[in-house]
Structure formats: C-alpha cells, structure tokens
Amino acid sequence: MEMERELVESYFESNGFLVKGTESQQDSVSSKKQNLLPSMAVLNPLALENDSNLGFRLFTSDLTKIRSALVGLLGWDNTSFSNSHLASDARILKYFKQETKDERVPESLVMSPDLMGAGFGEFLRLLVVPALPRSEGKLKETFSFLKGLGLDGVLTMRSMLENLLRQSLPSKSYRGKSIFQ
C-alpha cells in the first residue's frame, strides 16, 4: 500500500498540489480505523475554488479546476482487487460494492478540524480506483453507485501512472522521490 500511496502523493505534488496525510492515515490504533481507506488532503494554491462544472470521471487536465479535496485510495494492496477483475465489468462493479460497504469510504473522507482551519474550505471527496468498467452501461451504474456514497469524482491509477511517466526523465535524479526513479 505504501507504493500506491506514494504514487498518489507524487501525482498530486507533481501537478502543483500541497499534500498532507489525514488523521485516519496517521493514527490507526483501533480496528475501525484500520479498516479506513488511506486518504490525504490535497490543496492547489493556484486555484481559488473548486469548479462546480467538473465531471465525475476526472483526468489530469481537470486538476487545475480543483482547489481542495480529500482523496481516498481504493487500491490493489488494501482491497480484494486482482487481475481477474479486469476481465469483467460486472466483477469490477461487484468489487466496488463489496469494498465500500460498512461506510468505509465516507468515514475515510472526513475533513479533520485542523485541516478545515488550514485554508481547505469547501472540498471535494475524490476516490482513486484501480480500474473502471469499460462498457457504458456498467460505467454509468458504477458512477451512480459511487455518487451515492457522497463522492464528487474518481481518478484511475492508470491515468495517474501515465501522467507520472510522461513527467519522468531517465537521466534526471529525483532526490526524495524514489517513485520517479
């Protein structure tokens, strides 16, 4: 999970965001907190506010329209996702329903009081997912389900990786950011 978390942090930082881990990530004493998704708060100092016209499926080009967000990670390491899910849109939808039961997503994306006072103001609740269904019908059904959890948007790990690969140079040294190496 550490690798995926580092990828997500690097993605937002390389696109101009300030990133801070949330309390649920920093303090996981109880078993309830251990079930929470890894999450982080992100702040774009160049944006004045969150754009109200964002689509639900987000891409790197949408980041300039985001001021602040809580980002949860539903990844390969902290869920039951496997390669076999990629073969079936129905299995991907079932995966989302299974992994988000018991208020796991909403409880992971609650802004702590210390961050509220740090200029985050109105924030979006975003989720990074390993994959999305390919068929339009299952994709719409998945988006409807995720919106019902109170999410404002989703990003895929694939989009993030593509963006990071475009930014990295083999001959450059990235001190402190082993993910780019």
Tab-separated table of N, CA, C and O in Angstrom, residues 60-173:
chain	number	residue	atom	x	y	z
A	60	THR	N	-6.089	14.327	-15.493
A	60	THR	CA	-5.075	15.299	-15.102
A	60	THR	C	-5.451	16.709	-15.555
A	60	THR	O	-5.220	17.680	-14.841
A	61	SER	N	-6.065	16.832	-16.715
A	61	SER	CA	-6.450	18.158	-17.220
A	61	SER	C	-7.486	18.837	-16.320
A	61	SER	O	-7.643	20.057	-16.368
A	62	ASP	N	-8.167	18.085	-15.483
A	62	ASP	CA	-9.163	18.649	-14.570
A	62	ASP	C	-8.547	19.201	-13.290
A	62	ASP	O	-9.204	19.923	-12.540
A	63	LEU	N	-7.309	18.866	-13.003
A	63	LEU	CA	-6.698	19.247	-11.729
A	63	LEU	C	-6.608	20.755	-11.526
A	63	LEU	O	-6.689	21.228	-10.392
A	64	THR	N	-6.446	21.512	-12.586
A	64	THR	CA	-6.359	22.968	-12.442
A	64	THR	C	-7.670	23.576	-11.956
A	64	THR	O	-7.688	24.720	-11.504
A	65	LYS	N	-8.749	22.817	-12.021
A	65	LYS	CA	-10.073	23.287	-11.601
A	65	LYS	C	-10.414	22.879	-10.173
A	65	LYS	O	-11.521	23.093	-9.711
A	66	ILE	N	-9.447	22.251	-9.500
A	66	ILE	CA	-9.666	21.780	-8.130
A	66	ILE	C	-8.840	22.613	-7.164
A	66	ILE	O	-7.635	22.753	-7.329
A	67	ARG	N	-9.501	23.174	-6.157
A	67	ARG	CA	-8.816	23.929	-5.098
A	67	ARG	C	-8.389	22.993	-3.965
A	67	ARG	O	-7.240	22.963	-3.579
A	68	SER	N	-9.345	22.237	-3.422
A	68	SER	CA	-9.016	21.347	-2.314
A	68	SER	C	-9.878	20.095	-2.360
A	68	SER	O	-11.024	20.125	-2.829
A	69	ALA	N	-9.302	19.006	-1.868
A	69	ALA	CA	-10.020	17.733	-1.880
A	69	ALA	C	-9.441	16.791	-0.839
A	69	ALA	O	-8.282	16.912	-0.448
A	70	LEU	N	-10.276	15.879	-0.420
A	70	LEU	CA	-9.823	14.715	0.324
A	70	LEU	C	-9.807	13.584	-0.688
A	70	LEU	O	-10.783	13.392	-1.424
A	71	VAL	N	-8.711	12.853	-0.730
A	71	VAL	CA	-8.537	11.800	-1.720
A	71	VAL	C	-8.348	10.471	-1.005
A	71	VAL	O	-7.413	10.314	-0.222
A	72	GLY	N	-9.253	9.535	-1.267
A	72	GLY	CA	-9.144	8.191	-0.715
A	72	GLY	C	-8.566	7.255	-1.752
A	72	GLY	O	-8.733	7.464	-2.958
A	73	LEU	N	-7.879	6.221	-1.284
A	73	LEU	CA	-7.235	5.274	-2.184
A	73	LEU	C	-7.838	3.888	-2.008
A	73	LEU	O	-7.671	3.250	-0.968
A	74	LEU	N	-8.558	3.454	-3.007
A	74	LEU	CA	-9.102	2.104	-3.056
A	74	LEU	C	-8.177	1.348	-4.006
A	74	LEU	O	-8.339	1.404	-5.218
A	75	GLY	N	-7.160	0.727	-3.454
A	75	GLY	CA	-6.091	0.183	-4.290
A	75	GLY	C	-5.992	-1.317	-4.319
A	75	GLY	O	-6.826	-2.039	-3.781
A	76	TRP	N	-4.928	-1.779	-4.939
A	76	TRP	CA	-4.647	-3.200	-5.067
A	76	TRP	C	-4.252	-3.787	-3.710
A	76	TRP	O	-4.562	-4.933	-3.410
A	77	ASP	N	-3.529	-3.026	-2.925
A	77	ASP	CA	-2.977	-3.551	-1.678
A	77	ASP	C	-3.933	-3.513	-0.495
A	77	ASP	O	-3.752	-4.251	0.454
A	78	ASN	N	-4.911	-2.629	-0.504
A	78	ASN	CA	-5.804	-2.517	0.652
A	78	ASN	C	-7.209	-3.048	0.366
A	78	ASN	O	-8.130	-2.788	1.108
A	79	THR	N	-7.354	-3.797	-0.733
A	79	THR	CA	-8.651	-4.365	-1.092
A	79	THR	C	-8.448	-5.745	-1.709
A	79	THR	O	-7.332	-6.230	-1.838
A	80	SER	N	-9.535	-6.326	-2.167
A	80	SER	CA	-9.501	-7.655	-2.786
A	80	SER	C	-9.290	-7.590	-4.300
A	80	SER	O	-9.464	-8.597	-4.983
A	81	PHE	N	-8.911	-6.439	-4.840
A	81	PHE	CA	-8.769	-6.294	-6.292
A	81	PHE	C	-7.651	-7.187	-6.811
A	81	PHE	O	-6.595	-7.310	-6.211
A	82	SER	N	-7.916	-7.811	-7.965
A	82	SER	CA	-6.900	-8.649	-8.613
A	82	SER	C	-7.035	-8.523	-10.127
A	82	SER	O	-7.996	-7.935	-10.637
A	83	ASN	N	-6.097	-9.107	-10.836
A	83	ASN	CA	-6.129	-9.064	-12.301
A	83	ASN	C	-7.414	-9.645	-12.870
A	83	ASN	O	-7.886	-9.204	-13.915
A	84	SER	N	-7.986	-10.629	-12.212
A	84	SER	CA	-9.196	-11.266	-12.729
A	84	SER	C	-10.377	-10.293	-12.807
A	84	SER	O	-11.276	-10.477	-13.628
A	85	HIS	N	-10.376	-9.251	-11.986
A	85	HIS	CA	-11.447	-8.258	-12.042
A	85	HIS	C	-11.444	-7.502	-13.373
A	85	HIS	O	-12.489	-7.042	-13.836
A	86	LEU	N	-10.271	-7.362	-13.971
A	86	LEU	CA	-10.155	-6.592	-15.210
A	86	LEU	C	-10.867	-7.247	-16.392
A	86	LEU	O	-11.168	-6.574	-17.373
A	87	ALA	N	-11.152	-8.532	-16.293
A	87	ALA	CA	-11.781	-9.256	-17.395
A	87	ALA	C	-13.290	-9.065	-17.466
A	87	ALA	O	-13.909	-9.404	-18.463
A	88	SER	N	-13.890	-8.510	-16.409
A	88	SER	CA	-15.349	-8.434	-16.383
A	88	SER	C	-15.823	-7.123	-15.744
A	88	SER	O	-15.487	-6.832	-14.597
A	89	ASP	N	-16.620	-6.376	-16.478
A	89	ASP	CA	-17.198	-5.143	-15.942
A	89	ASP	C	-18.100	-5.422	-14.749
A	89	ASP	O	-18.139	-4.662	-13.792
A	90	ALA	N	-18.829	-6.552	-14.802
A	90	ALA	CA	-19.715	-6.919	-13.688
A	90	ALA	C	-18.892	-7.191	-12.428
A	90	ALA	O	-19.304	-6.829	-11.321
A	91	ARG	N	-17.737	-7.809	-12.577
A	91	ARG	CA	-16.874	-8.083	-11.420
A	91	ARG	C	-16.304	-6.788	-10.847
A	91	ARG	O	-16.130	-6.669	-9.636
A	92	ILE	N	-16.000	-5.832	-11.705
A	92	ILE	CA	-15.490	-4.550	-11.205
A	92	ILE	C	-16.570	-3.848	-10.390
A	92	ILE	O	-16.306	-3.336	-9.302
A	93	LEU	N	-17.800	-3.828	-10.893
A	93	LEU	CA	-18.902	-3.203	-10.156
A	93	LEU	C	-19.129	-3.926	-8.828
A	93	LEU	O	-19.301	-3.280	-7.782
A	94	LYS	N	-19.114	-5.241	-8.836
A	94	LYS	CA	-19.287	-6.029	-7.613
A	94	LYS	C	-18.161	-5.707	-6.624
A	94	LYS	O	-18.386	-5.587	-5.419
A	95	TYR	N	-16.950	-5.542	-7.144
A	95	TYR	CA	-15.798	-5.177	-6.313
A	95	TYR	C	-16.051	-3.856	-5.587
A	95	TYR	O	-15.828	-3.746	-4.387
A	96	PHE	N	-16.540	-2.841	-6.302
A	96	PHE	CA	-16.820	-1.547	-5.675
A	96	PHE	C	-17.864	-1.687	-4.576
A	96	PHE	O	-17.713	-1.118	-3.497
A	97	LYS	N	-18.898	-2.435	-4.841
A	97	LYS	CA	-19.955	-2.609	-3.840
A	97	LYS	C	-19.442	-3.352	-2.611
A	97	LYS	O	-19.792	-3.007	-1.484
A	98	GLN	N	-18.598	-4.339	-2.830
A	98	GLN	CA	-18.056	-5.120	-1.717
A	98	GLN	C	-17.068	-4.293	-0.883
A	98	GLN	O	-17.102	-4.323	0.336
A	99	GLU	N	-16.199	-3.553	-1.526
A	99	GLU	CA	-15.132	-2.834	-0.829
A	99	GLU	C	-15.586	-1.532	-0.179
A	99	GLU	O	-14.846	-0.955	0.607
A	100	THR	N	-16.770	-1.062	-0.498
A	100	THR	CA	-17.228	0.208	0.070
A	100	THR	C	-18.354	0.025	1.072
A	100	THR	O	-18.928	1.004	1.536
A	101	LYS	N	-18.658	-1.227	1.418
A	101	LYS	CA	-19.724	-1.458	2.397
A	101	LYS	C	-19.281	-0.986	3.779
A	101	LYS	O	-18.105	-0.707	4.014
A	102	ASP	N	-20.211	-0.895	4.679
A	102	ASP	CA	-19.943	-0.503	6.069
A	102	ASP	C	-19.362	0.907	6.194
A	102	ASP	O	-18.524	1.163	7.050
A	103	GLU	N	-19.773	1.808	5.330
A	103	GLU	CA	-19.367	3.219	5.434
A	103	GLU	C	-17.857	3.422	5.327
A	103	GLU	O	-17.321	4.413	5.790
A	104	ARG	N	-17.142	2.478	4.726
A	104	ARG	CA	-15.677	2.567	4.625
A	104	ARG	C	-15.226	3.834	3.892
A	104	ARG	O	-14.304	4.495	4.322
A	105	VAL	N	-15.862	4.157	2.780
A	105	VAL	CA	-15.450	5.323	2.004
A	105	VAL	C	-15.843	6.630	2.695
A	105	VAL	O	-14.990	7.479	2.928
A	106	PRO	N	-17.126	6.814	3.060
A	106	PRO	CA	-17.487	8.099	3.689
A	106	PRO	C	-16.702	8.392	4.968
A	106	PRO	O	-16.286	9.522	5.202
A	107	GLU	N	-16.456	7.370	5.798
A	107	GLU	CA	-15.726	7.597	7.046
A	107	GLU	C	-14.256	7.908	6.796
A	107	GLU	O	-13.596	8.528	7.618
A	108	SER	N	-13.721	7.471	5.665
A	108	SER	CA	-12.324	7.732	5.329
A	108	SER	C	-12.127	9.148	4.808
A	108	SER	O	-11.013	9.663	4.811
A	109	LEU	N	-13.204	9.775	4.345
A	109	LEU	CA	-13.092	11.083	3.708
A	109	LEU	C	-13.802	12.160	4.512
A	109	LEU	O	-14.622	12.915	3.998
A	110	VAL	N	-13.461	12.260	5.785
A	110	VAL	CA	-13.995	13.287	6.674
A	110	VAL	C	-12.863	14.260	6.981
A	110	VAL	O	-11.795	13.851	7.429
A	111	MET	N	-13.096	15.530	6.730
A	111	MET	CA	-12.068	16.549	6.952
A	111	MET	C	-11.890	16.787	8.447
A	111	MET	O	-12.859	17.042	9.158
A	112	SER	N	-10.664	16.704	8.909
A	112	SER	CA	-10.378	16.937	10.322
A	112	SER	C	-10.420	18.439	10.623
A	112	SER	O	-10.173	19.258	9.737
A	113	PRO	N	-10.733	18.804	11.855
A	113	PRO	CA	-10.829	20.223	12.214
A	113	PRO	C	-9.536	21.004	11.950
A	113	PRO	O	-9.592	22.161	11.547
A	114	ASP	N	-8.372	20.379	12.144
A	114	ASP	CA	-7.122	21.103	11.915
A	114	ASP	C	-6.935	21.463	10.445
A	114	ASP	O	-6.368	22.492	10.111
A	115	LEU	N	-7.446	20.630	9.535
A	115	LEU	CA	-7.342	20.941	8.112
A	115	LEU	C	-8.373	21.974	7.684
A	115	LEU	O	-8.128	22.765	6.778
A	116	MET	N	-9.534	21.970	8.330
A	116	MET	CA	-10.573	22.952	7.991
A	116	MET	C	-10.045	24.366	8.213
A	116	MET	O	-10.333	25.269	7.439
A	117	GLY	N	-9.249	24.544	9.258
A	117	GLY	CA	-8.698	25.854	9.550
A	117	GLY	C	-7.451	26.184	8.752
A	117	GLY	O	-6.898	27.263	8.866
A	118	ALA	N	-7.001	25.252	7.915
A	118	ALA	CA	-5.769	25.448	7.153
A	118	ALA	C	-6.028	25.919	5.727
A	118	ALA	O	-5.207	25.735	4.853
A	119	GLY	N	-7.190	26.500	5.470
A	119	GLY	CA	-7.472	27.053	4.147
A	119	GLY	C	-8.120	26.088	3.182
A	119	GLY	O	-8.231	26.383	2.007
A	120	PHE	N	-8.566	24.928	3.640
A	120	PHE	CA	-9.169	23.968	2.734
A	120	PHE	C	-10.588	24.361	2.352
A	120	PHE	O	-11.027	24.100	1.261
A	121	GLY	N	-11.302	25.001	3.238
A	121	GLY	CA	-12.659	25.456	2.925
A	121	GLY	C	-13.515	24.342	2.358
A	121	GLY	O	-13.466	23.209	2.805
A	122	GLU	N	-14.311	24.680	1.329
A	122	GLU	CA	-15.132	23.666	0.658
A	122	GLU	C	-14.201	22.716	-0.088
A	122	GLU	O	-13.331	23.150	-0.821
A	123	PHE	N	-14.403	21.427	0.108
A	123	PHE	CA	-13.502	20.459	-0.513
A	123	PHE	C	-14.300	19.369	-1.214
A	123	PHE	O	-15.462	19.125	-0.899
A	124	LEU	N	-13.650	18.752	-2.181
A	124	LEU	CA	-14.240	17.635	-2.908
A	124	LEU	C	-13.837	16.328	-2.235
A	124	LEU	O	-12.788	16.254	-1.588
A	125	ARG	N	-14.657	15.320	-2.401
A	125	ARG	CA	-14.325	13.968	-1.939
A	125	ARG	C	-14.056	13.125	-3.182
A	125	ARG	O	-14.974	12.839	-3.956
A	126	LEU	N	-12.779	12.764	-3.348
A	126	LEU	CA	-12.349	12.030	-4.535
A	126	LEU	C	-11.861	10.641	-4.152
A	126	LEU	O	-11.384	10.429	-3.044
A	127	LEU	N	-11.954	9.719	-5.087
A	127	LEU	CA	-11.505	8.356	-4.852
A	127	LEU	C	-10.619	7.913	-6.008
A	127	LEU	O	-10.980	8.077	-7.169
A	128	VAL	N	-9.451	7.368	-5.663
A	128	VAL	CA	-8.565	6.779	-6.658
A	128	VAL	C	-8.895	5.292	-6.698
A	128	VAL	O	-8.915	4.626	-5.660
A	129	VAL	N	-9.156	4.788	-7.908
A	129	VAL	CA	-9.559	3.393	-8.067
A	129	VAL	C	-8.587	2.671	-9.009
A	129	VAL	O	-7.961	3.302	-9.861
A	130	PRO	N	-8.487	1.341	-8.862
A	130	PRO	CA	-7.566	0.607	-9.732
A	130	PRO	C	-8.041	0.528	-11.183
A	130	PRO	O	-7.229	0.504	-12.104
A	131	ALA	N	-9.347	0.511	-11.402
A	131	ALA	CA	-9.890	0.403	-12.762
A	131	ALA	C	-11.369	0.762	-12.736
A	131	ALA	O	-11.992	0.794	-11.673
A	132	LEU	N	-11.896	1.012	-13.914
A	132	LEU	CA	-13.325	1.280	-14.089
A	132	LEU	C	-13.859	0.358	-15.172
A	132	LEU	O	-13.104	-0.067	-16.051
A	133	PRO	N	-15.160	0.052	-15.137
A	133	PRO	CA	-15.746	-0.766	-16.201
A	133	PRO	C	-15.589	-0.084	-17.561
A	133	PRO	O	-15.546	1.147	-17.656
A	134	ARG	N	-15.516	-0.901	-18.612
A	134	ARG	CA	-15.348	-0.354	-19.966
A	134	ARG	C	-16.683	-0.094	-20.656
A	134	ARG	O	-16.796	0.831	-21.442
A	135	SER	N	-17.688	-0.914	-20.374
A	135	SER	CA	-18.976	-0.723	-21.050
A	135	SER	C	-19.687	0.496	-20.455
A	135	SER	O	-19.618	0.749	-19.253
A	136	GLU	N	-20.351	1.223	-21.312
A	136	GLU	CA	-21.012	2.458	-20.886
A	136	GLU	C	-22.070	2.212	-19.819
A	136	GLU	O	-22.195	2.962	-18.856
A	137	GLY	N	-22.823	1.133	-19.965
A	137	GLY	CA	-23.880	0.832	-19.003
A	137	GLY	C	-23.333	0.559	-17.606
A	137	GLY	O	-23.825	1.108	-16.621
A	138	LYS	N	-22.324	-0.284	-17.503
A	138	LYS	CA	-21.721	-0.611	-16.199
A	138	LYS	C	-20.971	0.590	-15.636
A	138	LYS	O	-20.918	0.784	-14.423
A	139	LEU	N	-20.387	1.399	-16.506
A	139	LEU	CA	-19.690	2.603	-16.059
A	139	LEU	C	-20.686	3.576	-15.427
A	139	LEU	O	-20.443	4.097	-14.334
A	140	LYS	N	-21.825	3.792	-16.069
A	140	LYS	CA	-22.863	4.660	-15.513
A	140	LYS	C	-23.373	4.117	-14.187
A	140	LYS	O	-23.589	4.875	-13.234
A	141	GLU	N	-23.577	2.809	-14.127
A	141	GLU	CA	-24.052	2.173	-12.892
A	141	GLU	C	-23.016	2.352	-11.768
A	141	GLU	O	-23.370	2.633	-10.625
A	142	THR	N	-21.743	2.184	-12.112
A	142	THR	CA	-20.666	2.371	-11.131
A	142	THR	C	-20.624	3.812	-10.644
A	142	THR	O	-20.542	4.064	-9.435
A	143	PHE	N	-20.709	4.768	-11.562
A	143	PHE	CA	-20.688	6.179	-11.169
A	143	PHE	C	-21.880	6.522	-10.287
A	143	PHE	O	-21.741	7.237	-9.306
A	144	SER	N	-23.036	6.014	-10.630
A	144	SER	CA	-24.230	6.265	-9.826
A	144	SER	C	-24.045	5.709	-8.417
A	144	SER	O	-24.377	6.375	-7.427
A	145	PHE	N	-23.505	4.504	-8.315
A	145	PHE	CA	-23.259	3.893	-7.016
A	145	PHE	C	-22.264	4.727	-6.202
A	145	PHE	O	-22.492	5.018	-5.025
A	146	LEU	N	-21.163	5.137	-6.819
A	146	LEU	CA	-20.132	5.905	-6.109
A	146	LEU	C	-20.628	7.301	-5.717
A	146	LEU	O	-20.304	7.798	-4.637
A	147	LYS	N	-21.437	7.919	-6.565
A	147	LYS	CA	-22.031	9.213	-6.203
A	147	LYS	C	-22.930	9.058	-4.979
A	147	LYS	O	-22.993	9.941	-4.130
A	148	GLY	N	-23.610	7.920	-4.888
A	148	GLY	CA	-24.471	7.637	-3.748
A	148	GLY	C	-23.711	7.537	-2.433
A	148	GLY	O	-24.285	7.675	-1.359
A	149	LEU	N	-22.413	7.311	-2.506
A	149	LEU	CA	-21.563	7.271	-1.313
A	149	LEU	C	-21.102	8.664	-0.891
A	149	LEU	O	-20.402	8.815	0.097
A	150	GLY	N	-21.486	9.680	-1.673
A	150	GLY	CA	-21.089	11.047	-1.354
A	150	GLY	C	-19.804	11.488	-2.029
A	150	GLY	O	-19.229	12.512	-1.672
A	151	LEU	N	-19.360	10.739	-3.030
A	151	LEU	CA	-18.139	11.116	-3.746
A	151	LEU	C	-18.435	12.157	-4.814
A	151	LEU	O	-19.516	12.186	-5.390
A	152	ASP	N	-17.430	12.987	-5.075
A	152	ASP	CA	-17.555	14.026	-6.098
A	152	ASP	C	-16.812	13.680	-7.378
A	152	ASP	O	-16.963	14.362	-8.386
A	153	GLY	N	-15.969	12.643	-7.327
A	153	GLY	CA	-15.226	12.268	-8.518
A	153	GLY	C	-14.308	11.092	-8.283
A	153	GLY	O	-14.018	10.726	-7.143
A	154	VAL	N	-13.870	10.474	-9.400
A	154	VAL	CA	-12.924	9.364	-9.344
A	154	VAL	C	-11.779	9.605	-10.322
A	154	VAL	O	-11.964	10.226	-11.371
A	155	LEU	N	-10.633	9.112	-9.932
A	155	LEU	CA	-9.443	9.098	-10.785
A	155	LEU	C	-8.972	7.652	-10.842
A	155	LEU	O	-9.095	6.931	-9.853
A	156	THR	N	-8.409	7.234	-11.966
A	156	THR	CA	-7.886	5.873	-12.038
A	156	THR	C	-6.379	5.894	-11.848
A	156	THR	O	-5.701	6.852	-12.209
A	157	MET	N	-5.885	4.806	-11.292
A	157	MET	CA	-4.448	4.665	-11.107
A	157	MET	C	-3.746	4.716	-12.465
A	157	MET	O	-2.653	5.248	-12.583
A	158	ARG	N	-4.394	4.199	-13.490
A	158	ARG	CA	-3.802	4.207	-14.830
A	158	ARG	C	-3.522	5.633	-15.313
A	158	ARG	O	-2.451	5.933	-15.827
A	159	SER	N	-4.498	6.525	-15.151
A	159	SER	CA	-4.308	7.923	-15.558
A	159	SER	C	-3.159	8.561	-14.798
A	159	SER	O	-2.362	9.314	-15.365
A	160	MET	N	-3.079	8.254	-13.505
A	160	MET	CA	-2.013	8.818	-12.680
A	160	MET	C	-0.646	8.310	-13.136
A	160	MET	O	0.301	9.090	-13.258
A	161	LEU	N	-0.550	7.017	-13.378
A	161	LEU	CA	0.719	6.447	-13.819
A	161	LEU	C	1.158	7.016	-15.166
A	161	LEU	O	2.331	7.319	-15.364
A	162	GLU	N	0.213	7.144	-16.094
A	162	GLU	CA	0.539	7.722	-17.404
A	162	GLU	C	1.095	9.135	-17.252
A	162	GLU	O	2.078	9.503	-17.883
A	163	ASN	N	0.478	9.932	-16.392
A	163	ASN	CA	0.933	11.296	-16.166
A	163	ASN	C	2.328	11.311	-15.541
A	163	ASN	O	3.196	12.082	-15.959
A	164	LEU	N	2.555	10.484	-14.556
A	164	LEU	CA	3.869	10.429	-13.903
A	164	LEU	C	4.951	9.950	-14.867
A	164	LEU	O	6.078	10.477	-14.859
A	165	LEU	N	4.626	8.979	-15.712
A	165	LEU	CA	5.608	8.502	-16.688
A	165	LEU	C	5.974	9.584	-17.696
A	165	LEU	O	7.133	9.715	-18.090
A	166	ARG	N	5.001	10.380	-18.107
A	166	ARG	CA	5.277	11.481	-19.043
A	166	ARG	C	6.183	12.539	-18.427
A	166	ARG	O	6.941	13.197	-19.115
A	167	GLN	N	6.105	12.691	-17.111
A	167	GLN	CA	6.895	13.713	-16.431
A	167	GLN	C	8.306	13.259	-16.054
A	167	GLN	O	9.170	14.087	-15.806
A	168	SER	N	8.525	11.961	-15.978
A	168	SER	CA	9.826	11.479	-15.501
A	168	SER	C	10.825	11.364	-16.647
A	168	SER	O	10.466	11.071	-17.779
A	169	LEU	N	12.075	11.620	-16.312
A	169	LEU	CA	13.171	11.528	-17.263
A	169	LEU	C	14.196	10.532	-16.729
A	169	LEU	O	14.613	10.634	-15.574
A	170	PRO	N	14.636	9.582	-17.554
A	170	PRO	CA	15.558	8.555	-17.067
A	170	PRO	C	16.902	9.112	-16.586
A	170	PRO	O	17.521	8.558	-15.700
A	171	SER	N	17.349	10.204	-17.150
A	171	SER	CA	18.668	10.743	-16.804
A	171	SER	C	18.637	11.715	-15.616
A	171	SER	O	19.674	12.143	-15.144
A	172	LYS	N	17.453	12.038	-15.132
A	172	LYS	CA	17.331	13.009	-14.052
A	172	LYS	C	17.341	12.316	-12.688
A	172	LYS	O	16.810	11.221	-12.532
A	173	SER	N	17.916	12.976	-11.689
A	173	SER	CA	17.908	12.451	-10.331
A	173	SER	C	16.727	13.072	-9.574
A	173	SER	O	16.542	14.274	-9.584
